[in-house]
XYZ file of C-alpha atoms in Angstrom:
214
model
C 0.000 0.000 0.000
C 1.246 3.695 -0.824
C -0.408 6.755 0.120
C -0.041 10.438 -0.501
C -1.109 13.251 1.211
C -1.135 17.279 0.301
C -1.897 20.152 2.293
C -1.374 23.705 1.374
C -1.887 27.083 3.189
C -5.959 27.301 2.129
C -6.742 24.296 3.634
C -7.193 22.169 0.756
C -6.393 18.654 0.819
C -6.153 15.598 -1.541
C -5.394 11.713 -0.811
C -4.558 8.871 -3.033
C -3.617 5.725 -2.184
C -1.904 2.412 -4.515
C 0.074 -1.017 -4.059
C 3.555 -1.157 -4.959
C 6.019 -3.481 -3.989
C 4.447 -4.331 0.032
C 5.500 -0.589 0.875
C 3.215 1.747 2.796
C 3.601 5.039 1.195
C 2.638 8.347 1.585
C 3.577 12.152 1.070
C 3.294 15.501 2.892
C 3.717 19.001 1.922
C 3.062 22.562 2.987
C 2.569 24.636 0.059
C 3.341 28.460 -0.652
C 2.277 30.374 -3.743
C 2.639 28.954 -7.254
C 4.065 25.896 -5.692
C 0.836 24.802 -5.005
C -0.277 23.230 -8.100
C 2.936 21.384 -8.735
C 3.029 18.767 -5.518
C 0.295 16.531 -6.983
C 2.580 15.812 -9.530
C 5.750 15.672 -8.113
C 5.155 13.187 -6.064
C 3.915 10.774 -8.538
C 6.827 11.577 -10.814
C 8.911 11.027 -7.921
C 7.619 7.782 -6.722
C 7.277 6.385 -10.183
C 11.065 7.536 -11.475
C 12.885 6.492 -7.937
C 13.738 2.685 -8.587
C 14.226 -0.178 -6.733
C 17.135 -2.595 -6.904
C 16.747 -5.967 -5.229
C 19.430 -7.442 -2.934
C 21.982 -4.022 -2.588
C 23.954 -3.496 -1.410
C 23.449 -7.191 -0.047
C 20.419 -9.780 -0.378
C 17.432 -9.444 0.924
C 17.741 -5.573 0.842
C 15.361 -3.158 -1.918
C 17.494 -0.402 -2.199
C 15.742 2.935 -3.443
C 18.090 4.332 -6.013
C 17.554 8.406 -6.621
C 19.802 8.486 -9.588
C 17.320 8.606 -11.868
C 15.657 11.193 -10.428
C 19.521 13.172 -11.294
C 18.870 12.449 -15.047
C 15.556 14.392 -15.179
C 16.179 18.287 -14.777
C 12.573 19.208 -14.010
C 11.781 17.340 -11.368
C 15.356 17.250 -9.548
C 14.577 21.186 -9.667
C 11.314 20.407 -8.316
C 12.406 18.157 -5.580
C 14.757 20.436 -4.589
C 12.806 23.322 -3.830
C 10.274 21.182 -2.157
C 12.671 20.311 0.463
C 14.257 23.373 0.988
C 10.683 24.926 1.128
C 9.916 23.828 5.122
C 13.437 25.909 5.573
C 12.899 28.876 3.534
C 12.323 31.402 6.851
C 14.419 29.879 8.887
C 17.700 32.137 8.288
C 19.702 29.151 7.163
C 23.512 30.315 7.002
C 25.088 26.423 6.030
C 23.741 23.671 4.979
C 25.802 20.322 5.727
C 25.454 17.318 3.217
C 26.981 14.053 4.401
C 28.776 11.833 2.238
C 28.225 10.592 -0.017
C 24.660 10.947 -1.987
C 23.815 14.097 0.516
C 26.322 16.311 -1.728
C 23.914 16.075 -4.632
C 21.028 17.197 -2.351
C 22.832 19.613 -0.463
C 24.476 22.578 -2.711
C 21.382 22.998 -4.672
C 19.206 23.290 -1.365
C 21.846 25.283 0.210
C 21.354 27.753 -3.706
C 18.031 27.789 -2.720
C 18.579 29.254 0.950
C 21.239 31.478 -0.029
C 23.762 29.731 2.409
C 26.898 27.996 2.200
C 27.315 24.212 1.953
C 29.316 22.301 3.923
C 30.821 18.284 2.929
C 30.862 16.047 6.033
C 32.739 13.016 4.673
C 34.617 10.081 5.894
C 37.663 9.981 7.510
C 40.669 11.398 5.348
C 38.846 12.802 2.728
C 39.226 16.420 3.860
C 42.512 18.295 2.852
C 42.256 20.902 5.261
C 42.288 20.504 9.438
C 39.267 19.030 10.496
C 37.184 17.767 13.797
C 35.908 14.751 14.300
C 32.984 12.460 15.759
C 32.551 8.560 16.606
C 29.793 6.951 16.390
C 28.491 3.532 17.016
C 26.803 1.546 14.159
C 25.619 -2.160 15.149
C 28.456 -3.961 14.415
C 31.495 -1.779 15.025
C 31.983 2.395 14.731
C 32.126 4.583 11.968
C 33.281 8.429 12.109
C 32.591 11.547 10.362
C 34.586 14.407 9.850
C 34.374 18.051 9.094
C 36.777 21.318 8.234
C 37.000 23.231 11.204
C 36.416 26.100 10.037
C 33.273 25.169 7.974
C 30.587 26.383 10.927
C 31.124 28.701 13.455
C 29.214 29.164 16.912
C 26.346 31.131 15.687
C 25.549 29.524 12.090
C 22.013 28.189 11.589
C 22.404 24.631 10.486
C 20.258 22.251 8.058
C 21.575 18.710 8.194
C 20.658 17.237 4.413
C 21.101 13.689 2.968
C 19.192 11.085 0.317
C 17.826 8.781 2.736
C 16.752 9.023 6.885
C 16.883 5.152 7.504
C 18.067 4.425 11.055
C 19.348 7.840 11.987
C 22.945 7.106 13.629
C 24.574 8.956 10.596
C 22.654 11.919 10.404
C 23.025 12.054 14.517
C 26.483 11.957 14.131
C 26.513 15.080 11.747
C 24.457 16.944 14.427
C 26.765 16.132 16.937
C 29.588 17.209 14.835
C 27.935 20.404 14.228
C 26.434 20.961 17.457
C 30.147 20.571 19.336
C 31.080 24.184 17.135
C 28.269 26.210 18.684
C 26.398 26.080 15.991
C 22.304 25.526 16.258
C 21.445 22.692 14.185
C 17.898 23.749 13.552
C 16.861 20.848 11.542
C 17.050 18.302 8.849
C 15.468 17.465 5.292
C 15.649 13.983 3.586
C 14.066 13.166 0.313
C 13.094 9.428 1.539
C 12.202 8.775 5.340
C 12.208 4.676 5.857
C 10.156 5.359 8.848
C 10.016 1.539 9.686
C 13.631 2.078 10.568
C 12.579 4.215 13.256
C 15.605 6.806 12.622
C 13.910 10.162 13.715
C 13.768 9.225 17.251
C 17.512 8.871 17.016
C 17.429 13.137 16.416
C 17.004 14.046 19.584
C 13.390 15.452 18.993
C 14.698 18.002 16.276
C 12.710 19.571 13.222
C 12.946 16.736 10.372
C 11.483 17.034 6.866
C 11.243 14.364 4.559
C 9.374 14.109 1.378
C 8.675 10.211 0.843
C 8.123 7.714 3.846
C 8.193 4.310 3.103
C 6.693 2.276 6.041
């Protein structure tokens, strides 16, 4: 089962619901001006042009793969804005992508704030002096890193990446971010897997996300 939902600033409101691969799915949106009219349709481009691939990056896993959604102009331009949109008043002054798929979301939301971007990547991937965070994944740890000088106390922070699935990585960015002074005031994913249970891993912050699969 899928379902979608839309709401915009009038009050209007429109559900839909399908069967696709033994997903729940649905979609939320607040709307502003001539955005209004497009939602309907982006989400059904969206949901149709994301594809699955069976057992990645190991069997038994359906992997959602936004690349295609890259190839089309229109609606990666559409995307987007729609989740930069929940952000736009916010004062956003840097928006942090984490590696690796976050990048591609990240500078063109951070274009549409009019803030800076900033890479959070792997360990030794960054050429200048950065800080660092640990963080425990189920088997093991895993760490993140970031230029030092990339947020200062006092930026306003949007955490961005592809997918919110059990939340440790996008924690870790906060963390990262939050141990500069900075005010992480929220993050936007284009797919929630909210089966996964990851937003209660974000310490009851502001989190956006434009497709839940359940």
């Amino acid at each position: 089962m899928r379902c979608w939902r839309h709401t915009c600033g009038g009050g209007h409101r429109t559900r839909a619901s399908t069967t696709s691969n033994g997903f729940k799915f649905h979609f939320s949106s607040m709307c502003r001006g001539h955005l209004i009219s497009d939602k309907s349709r982006l989400v059904d481009e969206l949901t149709r042009t994301i594809r699955d691939v069976h057992n990645f990056p190991k069997p038994g896993i359906v992997f959602k793969d936004v690349t295609p959604v890259l190839l089309d102009v229109e609606l990666f331009r559409q995307a987007m804005k729609a989740m930069a949109e929940p952000y736009r008043d916010a004062r956003i002054t840097r928006v942090v992508s984490i590696e690796s798929r976050g990048f591609l979301f990240g500078a063109p939301i951070a274009l549409e704030l009019g803030a800076g971007v900033v890479p959070i990547r792997k360990p030794g991937k960054l050429p200048a002096a950065t800080q660092r965070v640990e963080y425990a994944l189920e088997y093991g740890s895993d760490a993140l890193e970031m230029h030092h000088d990339a947020v200062q106390a006092g930026d306003r922070v949007l955490v961005v990446d592809d997918v919110l699935a059990t939340g440790g990585t996008a924690n870790a960015a906060a963390q990262l971010v939050a141990g500069t002074g900075a005010a992480v005031i929220g993050f936007t994913f284009l797919i929630e897997l909210d089966f996964l249970k990851g937003r209660q891993r974000l310490q009851g912050r502001r989190v956006e996300a434009l497709l839940h699969y359940a």
